[in-house]
């Protein structure tokens, strides 16, 4: 006969798995503009800065909802938030598929961004609240692996479907997948008593005070900033600019470039499990973050400025960057070591807000830098033309960010490389 503890553990695993599948689903919606770049451009004739808004609006909505949702999840529980979020993602996908104007596309991305916002947070909250520290890094990494695997395999599938079907029809199919997922979560996810209204803890009398406490905690903020440096460069390529950049930089076809950029997701799927697991097992989270930050900086410099001609080497380079970006999960793990049950959602919300907000700003800045360099040239389809040099110059903002993060990571030197921290928020 199962004990109450075993039932709670089983319930937690089921909840975590369903939320992780949702995280993978929202990644399909998130990365679709990168894969659909050519067909969207042909339909709406947008400029680089306008295209950048499809990524930036999503990420801004995602980021700005993190702290409010962190409080909401702590207050009403995970299930209600997840079901509502999936429905909003479905609504956004339908609006995207039926959009007749670029403004409607932007509104759809706003809805998808808000709907996607709770996925990662709810998965990490479930992990933080129900599993011991020794399992958190592996489960958190597995969550990110599911998400990136969803983007990787769905991206390739979308490319194949686009050969035979209109992009609007493909998006409707993705929306129907969300309907099935929503029904599954509503039927199978169960919450125990301790999952509900965790905000009623006596220490949560002032939610604003708790959030301010997180923002003032220098260790959490350092991990948050480093998470930005480890993840947003990858997001800028895989979510939005990868296909366009690789097409110019290495003279690939659009389909090959989109597929190559998605290899970063494959690397991230592996790195997000292996790196956090190894570093937490040997109590080397901080050292792992430092090494990965410097290594990513070097590999991006090679991608932007070297004379690579072998496309297999380019793909290996992209995959390797993805693996190292898995160290982002170590930053979340490090920040959550300072959490308690009643504020874990808020800590995740704060860290993820800064992480995603950084991605939104970076994607928009790249588009602005491209338009700033534009010389007035158009391609044979009447769309603005950007040269290889202009793309490299614009993407160099990533190199600047990574150099800053390398210096910031050195503040982790000499810190406690242990699983258990004593100064909690």
Tab-separated table of C-alpha atoms in Angstrom:
chain	number	residue	atom	x	y	z
A	1	UNK	CA	0.000	0.000	0.000
A	2	UNK	CA	1.326	3.398	-0.945
A	3	UNK	CA	2.126	5.765	1.874
A	4	UNK	CA	0.904	9.350	1.784
A	5	UNK	CA	4.429	10.479	0.955
A	6	UNK	CA	4.612	8.106	-2.013
A	7	UNK	CA	1.264	9.368	-3.287
A	8	UNK	CA	2.451	12.960	-3.007
A	9	UNK	CA	5.659	12.105	-4.847
A	10	UNK	CA	3.774	10.340	-7.645
A	11	UNK	CA	1.387	13.284	-7.929
A	12	UNK	CA	4.345	15.652	-8.112
A	13	UNK	CA	6.020	13.637	-10.887
A	14	UNK	CA	2.807	13.584	-12.940
A	15	UNK	CA	2.324	17.327	-12.475
A	16	UNK	CA	5.946	18.011	-13.398
A	17	UNK	CA	5.716	15.840	-16.533
A	18	UNK	CA	2.524	17.512	-17.778
A	19	UNK	CA	3.911	20.990	-17.183
A	20	UNK	CA	7.138	19.993	-18.918
A	21	UNK	CA	5.152	18.877	-21.973
A	22	UNK	CA	3.433	22.278	-21.921
A	23	UNK	CA	6.864	23.897	-21.793
A	24	UNK	CA	7.800	21.964	-24.928
A	25	UNK	CA	4.553	23.001	-26.620
A	26	UNK	CA	5.076	26.700	-25.981
A	27	UNK	CA	8.564	26.391	-27.458
A	28	UNK	CA	6.956	25.312	-30.745
A	29	UNK	CA	4.974	28.550	-30.812
A	30	UNK	CA	7.907	30.585	-29.575
A	31	UNK	CA	10.372	29.558	-32.295
A	32	UNK	CA	7.933	29.447	-35.231
A	33	UNK	CA	8.835	32.924	-36.640
A	34	UNK	CA	12.437	31.788	-37.149
A	35	UNK	CA	11.311	28.739	-39.137
A	36	UNK	CA	8.607	30.667	-41.031
A	37	UNK	CA	10.772	33.713	-41.774
A	38	UNK	CA	10.597	33.487	-45.574
A	39	UNK	CA	6.852	32.802	-45.859
A	40	UNK	CA	5.977	35.477	-43.306
A	41	UNK	CA	8.184	38.007	-45.054
A	42	UNK	CA	6.543	37.203	-48.396
A	43	UNK	CA	3.079	37.638	-46.850
A	44	UNK	CA	3.669	40.855	-44.899
A	45	UNK	CA	6.736	42.525	-46.520
A	46	UNK	CA	8.185	43.650	-43.180
A	47	UNK	CA	11.439	45.402	-42.338
A	48	UNK	CA	14.077	43.851	-40.043
A	49	UNK	CA	13.003	46.005	-37.105
A	50	UNK	CA	9.363	45.017	-37.659
A	51	UNK	CA	10.234	41.325	-37.808
A	52	UNK	CA	12.197	41.728	-34.595
A	53	UNK	CA	9.009	42.831	-32.856
A	54	UNK	CA	7.534	39.343	-33.315
A	55	UNK	CA	10.217	38.027	-31.000
A	56	UNK	CA	10.460	41.080	-28.768
A	57	UNK	CA	6.705	41.365	-28.097
A	58	UNK	CA	6.546	37.694	-27.158
A	59	UNK	CA	9.509	37.985	-24.821
A	60	UNK	CA	8.369	41.269	-23.276
A	61	UNK	CA	4.965	39.788	-22.484
A	62	UNK	CA	6.643	36.640	-21.181
A	63	UNK	CA	9.063	38.609	-19.034
A	64	UNK	CA	6.672	41.166	-17.583
A	65	UNK	CA	4.254	38.429	-16.501
A	66	UNK	CA	6.854	36.476	-14.533
A	67	UNK	CA	6.629	38.273	-11.180
A	68	UNK	CA	2.810	38.645	-11.185
A	69	UNK	CA	2.465	35.005	-12.180
A	70	UNK	CA	4.979	33.967	-9.542
A	71	UNK	CA	2.748	35.567	-6.919
A	72	UNK	CA	-0.404	34.114	-8.526
A	73	UNK	CA	1.003	30.592	-8.661
A	74	UNK	CA	2.041	30.820	-5.017
A	75	UNK	CA	-1.497	31.998	-4.166
A	76	UNK	CA	-3.933	29.842	-6.200
A	77	UNK	CA	-1.838	26.831	-7.162
A	78	UNK	CA	-0.223	25.510	-10.312
A	79	UNK	CA	-3.080	23.695	-12.077
A	80	UNK	CA	-5.441	26.643	-12.574
A	81	UNK	CA	-2.635	28.772	-13.930
A	82	UNK	CA	-1.394	26.093	-16.350
A	83	UNK	CA	-4.844	25.293	-17.800
A	84	UNK	CA	-5.606	28.990	-18.347
A	85	UNK	CA	-2.182	29.551	-19.901
A	86	UNK	CA	-2.562	26.736	-22.432
A	87	UNK	CA	-5.944	28.105	-23.509
A	88	UNK	CA	-4.377	31.531	-24.066
A	89	UNK	CA	-1.602	29.960	-26.163
A	90	UNK	CA	-4.242	28.237	-28.309
A	91	UNK	CA	-6.099	31.523	-28.759
A	92	UNK	CA	-2.867	33.237	-29.783
A	93	UNK	CA	-2.035	30.503	-32.298
A	94	UNK	CA	-5.486	30.785	-33.907
A	95	UNK	CA	-5.144	34.570	-34.101
A	96	UNK	CA	-1.678	34.171	-35.659
A	97	UNK	CA	-3.019	31.752	-38.274
A	98	UNK	CA	-5.904	34.030	-39.257
A	99	UNK	CA	-4.034	37.360	-39.122
A	100	UNK	CA	-4.565	39.618	-42.124
A	101	UNK	CA	-2.273	42.405	-40.943
A	102	UNK	CA	1.100	42.665	-39.269
A	103	UNK	CA	-0.565	44.296	-36.248
A	104	UNK	CA	-2.703	41.167	-35.835
A	105	UNK	CA	0.458	39.046	-35.925
A	106	UNK	CA	1.916	41.191	-33.158
A	107	UNK	CA	-1.257	40.846	-31.073
A	108	UNK	CA	-1.100	37.078	-31.527
A	109	UNK	CA	2.495	37.019	-30.332
A	110	UNK	CA	1.454	39.055	-27.293
A	111	UNK	CA	-1.195	36.470	-26.391
A	112	UNK	CA	1.217	33.587	-26.930
A	113	UNK	CA	3.865	35.312	-24.815
A	114	UNK	CA	1.474	35.782	-21.892
A	115	UNK	CA	0.199	32.221	-22.231
A	116	UNK	CA	3.705	30.766	-22.364
A	117	UNK	CA	4.938	32.693	-19.340
A	118	UNK	CA	3.913	30.254	-16.559
A	119	UNK	CA	5.258	27.056	-18.168
A	120	UNK	CA	8.876	27.120	-17.034
A	121	UNK	CA	8.027	28.790	-13.729
A	122	UNK	CA	5.407	26.196	-12.808
A	123	UNK	CA	7.770	23.352	-13.654
A	124	UNK	CA	10.543	24.831	-11.502
A	125	UNK	CA	8.137	25.595	-8.660
A	126	UNK	CA	6.907	22.006	-8.667
A	127	UNK	CA	10.514	20.819	-8.552
A	128	UNK	CA	11.533	23.262	-5.818
A	129	UNK	CA	8.507	22.501	-3.628
A	130	UNK	CA	8.412	18.707	-3.941
A	131	UNK	CA	11.918	17.407	-4.596
A	132	UNK	CA	15.154	17.566	-2.557
A	133	UNK	CA	18.108	19.709	-3.752
A	134	UNK	CA	20.007	16.681	-5.042
A	135	UNK	CA	17.322	16.030	-7.679
A	136	UNK	CA	16.495	19.585	-8.635
A	137	UNK	CA	19.250	20.220	-11.176
A	138	UNK	CA	18.520	17.001	-13.078
A	139	UNK	CA	14.758	17.598	-13.166
A	140	UNK	CA	15.199	21.266	-14.088
A	141	UNK	CA	17.577	20.290	-16.863
A	142	UNK	CA	15.157	17.643	-18.104
A	143	UNK	CA	12.438	20.297	-18.251
A	144	UNK	CA	14.593	22.497	-20.450
A	145	UNK	CA	15.522	19.460	-22.556
A	146	UNK	CA	11.846	18.760	-23.275
A	147	UNK	CA	11.323	22.354	-24.283
A	148	UNK	CA	14.268	22.542	-26.618
A	149	UNK	CA	13.539	19.101	-28.052
A	150	UNK	CA	10.018	20.302	-28.802
A	151	UNK	CA	11.389	23.294	-30.679
A	152	UNK	CA	14.001	21.204	-32.502
A	153	UNK	CA	11.794	18.410	-33.791
A	154	UNK	CA	8.729	20.555	-34.380
A	155	UNK	CA	10.855	23.074	-36.259
A	156	UNK	CA	12.024	20.403	-38.672
A	157	UNK	CA	8.465	19.099	-38.980
A	158	UNK	CA	7.144	22.586	-39.727
A	159	UNK	CA	9.769	23.015	-42.451
A	160	UNK	CA	8.564	19.773	-44.058
A	161	UNK	CA	4.888	20.731	-43.784
A	162	UNK	CA	5.571	24.152	-45.285
A	163	UNK	CA	6.608	22.404	-48.498
A	164	UNK	CA	3.063	21.068	-48.920
A	165	UNK	CA	0.800	23.310	-46.845
A	166	UNK	CA	0.224	26.995	-46.213
A	167	UNK	CA	1.777	28.414	-43.038
A	168	UNK	CA	-1.695	29.303	-41.765
A	169	UNK	CA	-2.857	25.689	-41.982
A	170	UNK	CA	0.257	24.495	-40.179
A	171	UNK	CA	-0.350	26.972	-37.350
A	172	UNK	CA	-3.952	25.778	-36.937
A	173	UNK	CA	-2.666	22.221	-36.475
A	174	UNK	CA	-0.345	23.479	-33.730
A	175	UNK	CA	-3.330	25.176	-32.071
A	176	UNK	CA	-5.273	21.888	-32.100
A	177	UNK	CA	-2.349	20.211	-30.351
A	178	UNK	CA	-2.774	22.772	-27.591
A	179	UNK	CA	-6.449	21.895	-27.188
A	180	UNK	CA	-5.539	18.236	-26.645
A	181	UNK	CA	-2.823	19.183	-24.150
A	182	UNK	CA	-5.174	21.450	-22.203
A	183	UNK	CA	-7.757	18.681	-21.848
A	184	UNK	CA	-5.071	16.238	-20.713
A	185	UNK	CA	-3.776	18.593	-18.022
A	186	UNK	CA	-7.292	19.328	-16.776
A	187	UNK	CA	-8.055	15.616	-16.435
A	188	UNK	CA	-4.781	14.194	-15.121
A	189	UNK	CA	-3.117	16.858	-12.994
A	190	UNK	CA	-3.949	16.660	-9.306
A	191	UNK	CA	-2.824	18.997	-6.548
A	192	UNK	CA	-2.223	18.048	-2.954
A	193	UNK	CA	-3.092	20.226	0.002
A	194	UNK	CA	0.391	21.676	0.218
A	195	UNK	CA	0.255	22.782	-3.439
A	196	UNK	CA	-2.556	25.216	-2.759
A	197	UNK	CA	-2.333	28.726	-1.416
A	198	UNK	CA	1.293	28.474	-0.361
A	199	UNK	CA	1.292	32.271	-0.183
A	200	UNK	CA	-0.610	32.021	3.098
A	201	UNK	CA	2.686	31.449	4.874
A	202	UNK	CA	3.163	33.888	7.722
A	203	UNK	CA	6.250	35.302	6.062
A	204	UNK	CA	4.246	36.357	3.019
A	205	UNK	CA	2.308	39.141	4.679
A	206	UNK	CA	3.789	41.557	2.182
A	207	UNK	CA	4.286	40.165	-1.303
A	208	UNK	CA	5.978	43.352	-2.462
A	209	UNK	CA	8.431	43.079	0.389
A	210	UNK	CA	9.322	39.541	-0.616
A	211	UNK	CA	9.915	40.563	-4.228
A	212	UNK	CA	12.060	43.486	-3.096
A	213	UNK	CA	13.991	41.090	-0.894
A	214	UNK	CA	14.720	38.940	-3.939
A	215	UNK	CA	15.786	41.976	-5.978
A	216	UNK	CA	18.139	43.076	-3.197
A	217	UNK	CA	19.722	39.663	-2.776
A	218	UNK	CA	23.050	40.044	-4.555
A	219	UNK	CA	23.658	36.323	-5.073
A	220	UNK	CA	20.262	35.798	-6.717
A	221	UNK	CA	20.757	38.881	-8.896
A	222	UNK	CA	24.208	37.733	-9.965
A	223	UNK	CA	22.817	34.368	-11.024
A	224	UNK	CA	19.991	36.170	-12.843
A	225	UNK	CA	22.401	38.368	-14.803
A	226	UNK	CA	24.585	35.414	-15.759
A	227	UNK	CA	21.493	33.493	-16.877
A	228	UNK	CA	20.851	36.377	-19.274
A	229	UNK	CA	24.335	36.043	-20.748
A	230	UNK	CA	24.144	32.272	-21.027
A	231	UNK	CA	20.739	32.092	-22.680
A	232	UNK	CA	19.687	35.244	-24.542
A	233	UNK	CA	22.350	34.941	-27.289
A	234	UNK	CA	21.052	31.457	-28.066
A	235	UNK	CA	17.450	32.680	-27.988
A	236	UNK	CA	18.256	35.510	-30.408
A	237	UNK	CA	19.483	32.966	-32.947
A	238	UNK	CA	17.086	30.063	-32.429
A	239	UNK	CA	13.907	32.075	-31.886
A	240	UNK	CA	14.301	34.811	-34.483
A	241	UNK	CA	17.520	35.687	-36.299
A	242	UNK	CA	19.241	32.330	-36.852
A	243	UNK	CA	17.939	31.459	-40.309
A	244	UNK	CA	18.442	34.982	-41.670
A	245	UNK	CA	21.939	35.325	-40.175
A	246	UNK	CA	23.250	31.907	-41.230
A	247	UNK	CA	21.869	32.352	-44.745
A	248	UNK	CA	24.007	35.474	-45.184
A	249	UNK	CA	27.016	34.451	-43.103
A	250	UNK	CA	27.581	30.989	-44.594
A	251	UNK	CA	25.587	31.198	-47.867
A	252	UNK	CA	23.149	28.447	-46.826
A	253	UNK	CA	19.660	27.944	-48.200
A	254	UNK	CA	16.929	29.168	-45.873
A	255	UNK	CA	15.839	25.610	-45.057
A	256	UNK	CA	19.409	24.494	-44.269
A	257	UNK	CA	20.016	27.608	-42.175
A	258	UNK	CA	16.818	27.107	-40.163
A	259	UNK	CA	17.737	23.470	-39.549
A	260	UNK	CA	21.290	24.385	-38.544
A	261	UNK	CA	20.115	27.027	-36.071
A	262	UNK	CA	17.850	24.444	-34.440
A	263	UNK	CA	20.914	22.309	-33.681
A	264	UNK	CA	21.544	24.753	-30.862
A	265	UNK	CA	18.351	23.440	-29.300
A	266	UNK	CA	19.667	19.883	-29.569
A	267	UNK	CA	22.849	20.927	-27.801
A	268	UNK	CA	20.850	22.808	-25.183
A	269	UNK	CA	18.700	19.727	-24.590
A	270	UNK	CA	21.805	17.702	-23.772
A	271	UNK	CA	23.693	20.401	-21.910
A	272	UNK	CA	20.744	21.337	-19.717
A	273	UNK	CA	20.779	17.826	-18.236
A	274	UNK	CA	24.449	16.872	-18.206
A	275	UNK	CA	26.007	20.145	-17.018
A	276	UNK	CA	23.693	20.863	-14.056
A	277	UNK	CA	23.727	17.218	-12.967
A	278	UNK	CA	27.525	16.969	-13.020
A	279	UNK	CA	28.146	20.346	-11.398
A	280	UNK	CA	25.606	19.823	-8.631
A	281	UNK	CA	26.819	16.284	-7.970
A	282	UNK	CA	30.359	17.526	-7.360
A	283	UNK	CA	29.315	20.831	-5.739
A	284	UNK	CA	30.762	22.922	-8.563
A	285	UNK	CA	27.811	25.003	-9.715
A	286	UNK	CA	29.679	28.315	-9.556
A	287	UNK	CA	32.823	27.023	-11.219
A	288	UNK	CA	30.724	25.434	-13.959
A	289	UNK	CA	28.968	28.731	-14.662
A	290	UNK	CA	32.304	30.552	-14.959
A	291	UNK	CA	33.821	27.991	-17.336
A	292	UNK	CA	30.725	27.858	-19.546
A	293	UNK	CA	30.488	31.651	-19.761
A	294	UNK	CA	34.057	31.988	-21.022
A	295	UNK	CA	33.704	29.010	-23.388
A	296	UNK	CA	30.497	30.368	-24.948
A	297	UNK	CA	32.183	33.727	-25.516
A	298	UNK	CA	35.017	32.065	-27.419
A	299	UNK	CA	32.692	29.953	-29.582
A	300	UNK	CA	30.491	32.910	-30.517
A	301	UNK	CA	33.606	34.844	-31.521
A	302	UNK	CA	34.546	31.956	-33.821
A	303	UNK	CA	31.009	31.894	-35.267
A	304	UNK	CA	30.978	35.622	-35.992
A	305	UNK	CA	34.538	36.430	-37.011
A	306	UNK	CA	36.392	33.324	-38.246
A	307	UNK	CA	36.647	32.149	-41.850
A	308	UNK	CA	34.835	28.821	-41.476
A	309	UNK	CA	33.820	27.340	-44.834
A	310	UNK	CA	32.979	23.772	-43.818
A	311	UNK	CA	29.258	23.675	-43.049
A	312	UNK	CA	29.682	20.581	-40.890
A	313	UNK	CA	32.015	22.591	-38.660
A	314	UNK	CA	29.436	25.376	-38.492
A	315	UNK	CA	26.799	22.900	-37.345
A	316	UNK	CA	29.179	21.405	-34.775
A	317	UNK	CA	29.924	24.902	-33.512
A	318	UNK	CA	26.221	25.713	-33.132
A	319	UNK	CA	25.598	22.420	-31.345
A	320	UNK	CA	28.512	23.058	-28.962
A	321	UNK	CA	27.226	26.529	-28.108
A	322	UNK	CA	23.869	24.970	-27.333
A	323	UNK	CA	25.454	22.430	-24.976
A	324	UNK	CA	27.266	25.136	-23.027
A	325	UNK	CA	24.127	27.286	-22.821
A	326	UNK	CA	22.691	24.490	-20.695
A	327	UNK	CA	24.599	26.144	-17.859
A	328	UNK	CA	21.662	28.558	-17.654
A	329	UNK	CA	19.912	25.906	-15.566
A	330	UNK	CA	22.781	26.032	-13.086
A	331	UNK	CA	21.968	29.711	-12.542
A	332	UNK	CA	18.341	28.869	-11.750
A	333	UNK	CA	19.472	26.064	-9.451
A	334	UNK	CA	21.873	28.413	-7.683
A	335	UNK	CA	19.194	31.073	-7.188
A	336	UNK	CA	16.674	28.532	-5.866
A	337	UNK	CA	19.110	27.392	-3.197
A	338	UNK	CA	18.134	30.620	-1.447
A	339	UNK	CA	14.387	29.923	-1.697
A	340	UNK	CA	11.739	28.750	0.725
A	341	UNK	CA	8.412	27.122	-0.167
A	342	UNK	CA	6.330	30.296	0.106
A	343	UNK	CA	8.570	32.399	-2.170
A	344	UNK	CA	10.016	29.929	-4.692
A	345	UNK	CA	7.585	31.132	-7.361
A	346	UNK	CA	8.616	34.730	-6.824
A	347	UNK	CA	12.333	33.939	-7.034
A	348	UNK	CA	11.778	32.017	-10.270
A	349	UNK	CA	9.647	34.901	-11.530
A	350	UNK	CA	12.279	37.533	-10.804
A	351	UNK	CA	15.140	35.545	-12.353
A	352	UNK	CA	13.125	34.570	-15.411
A	353	UNK	CA	11.826	38.126	-15.859
A	354	UNK	CA	15.340	39.488	-16.161
A	355	UNK	CA	16.379	36.554	-18.346
A	356	UNK	CA	13.555	36.881	-20.855
A	357	UNK	CA	13.507	40.686	-20.767
A	358	UNK	CA	17.164	40.602	-21.749
A	359	UNK	CA	16.274	38.382	-24.692
A	360	UNK	CA	13.527	40.736	-25.843
A	361	UNK	CA	15.841	43.731	-25.735
A	362	UNK	CA	18.653	41.868	-27.501
A	363	UNK	CA	16.441	40.678	-30.367
A	364	UNK	CA	15.045	44.165	-30.910
A	365	UNK	CA	18.489	45.789	-30.786
A	366	UNK	CA	19.746	43.410	-33.490
A	367	UNK	CA	16.856	44.455	-35.747
A	368	UNK	CA	17.496	48.131	-35.046
A	369	UNK	CA	21.206	47.753	-35.817
A	370	UNK	CA	20.383	46.088	-39.137
A	371	UNK	CA	18.002	48.873	-40.159
A	372	UNK	CA	20.499	51.495	-38.974
A	373	UNK	CA	23.085	50.055	-41.408
A	374	UNK	CA	20.634	49.593	-44.297
A	375	UNK	CA	21.842	51.287	-47.489
A	376	UNK	CA	18.521	51.379	-49.347
A	377	UNK	CA	19.029	48.088	-51.223
A	378	UNK	CA	16.184	45.643	-51.959
A	379	UNK	CA	16.285	42.006	-53.039
A	380	UNK	CA	14.470	40.555	-56.058
A	381	UNK	CA	11.277	40.178	-53.985
A	382	UNK	CA	11.217	43.856	-53.074
A	383	UNK	CA	12.236	43.236	-49.459
A	384	UNK	CA	15.037	45.119	-47.703
A	385	UNK	CA	18.456	43.571	-48.344
A	386	UNK	CA	21.068	43.239	-45.596
A	387	UNK	CA	24.614	42.151	-46.394
A	388	UNK	CA	26.747	39.598	-44.587
A	389	UNK	CA	28.850	42.369	-43.068
A	390	UNK	CA	25.758	44.165	-41.790
A	391	UNK	CA	24.505	40.981	-40.137
A	392	UNK	CA	27.851	40.319	-38.460
A	393	UNK	CA	28.018	43.904	-37.206
A	394	UNK	CA	24.511	43.689	-35.763
A	395	UNK	CA	25.112	40.309	-34.112
A	396	UNK	CA	28.294	41.646	-32.511
A	397	UNK	CA	26.123	43.055	-29.720
A	398	UNK	CA	26.022	39.442	-28.501
A	399	UNK	CA	29.812	39.423	-28.204
A	400	UNK	CA	29.699	42.626	-26.146
A	401	UNK	CA	27.148	41.109	-23.755
A	402	UNK	CA	29.221	37.959	-23.308
A	403	UNK	CA	32.400	39.880	-22.501
A	404	UNK	CA	30.530	41.724	-19.737
A	405	UNK	CA	29.199	38.416	-18.407
A	406	UNK	CA	32.709	36.941	-18.334
A	407	UNK	CA	33.826	39.691	-15.981
A	408	UNK	CA	30.651	39.363	-13.884
A	409	UNK	CA	31.107	35.607	-13.507
A	410	UNK	CA	34.420	36.172	-11.746
A	411	UNK	CA	32.479	37.453	-8.729
A	412	UNK	CA	31.520	33.820	-8.134
A	413	UNK	CA	35.154	32.940	-7.430
A	414	UNK	CA	35.754	32.122	-3.813
A	415	UNK	CA	32.050	31.658	-3.142
A	416	UNK	CA	30.569	28.596	-1.481
A	417	UNK	CA	30.412	25.808	-4.066
A	418	UNK	CA	27.888	23.882	-2.000
A	419	UNK	CA	24.360	22.698	-2.554
A	420	UNK	CA	22.959	24.221	0.593
A	421	UNK	CA	23.137	27.941	1.297
A	422	UNK	CA	22.200	29.425	4.640
A	423	UNK	CA	21.110	32.961	3.765
A	424	UNK	CA	17.591	32.521	2.414
A	425	UNK	CA	15.185	35.268	1.387
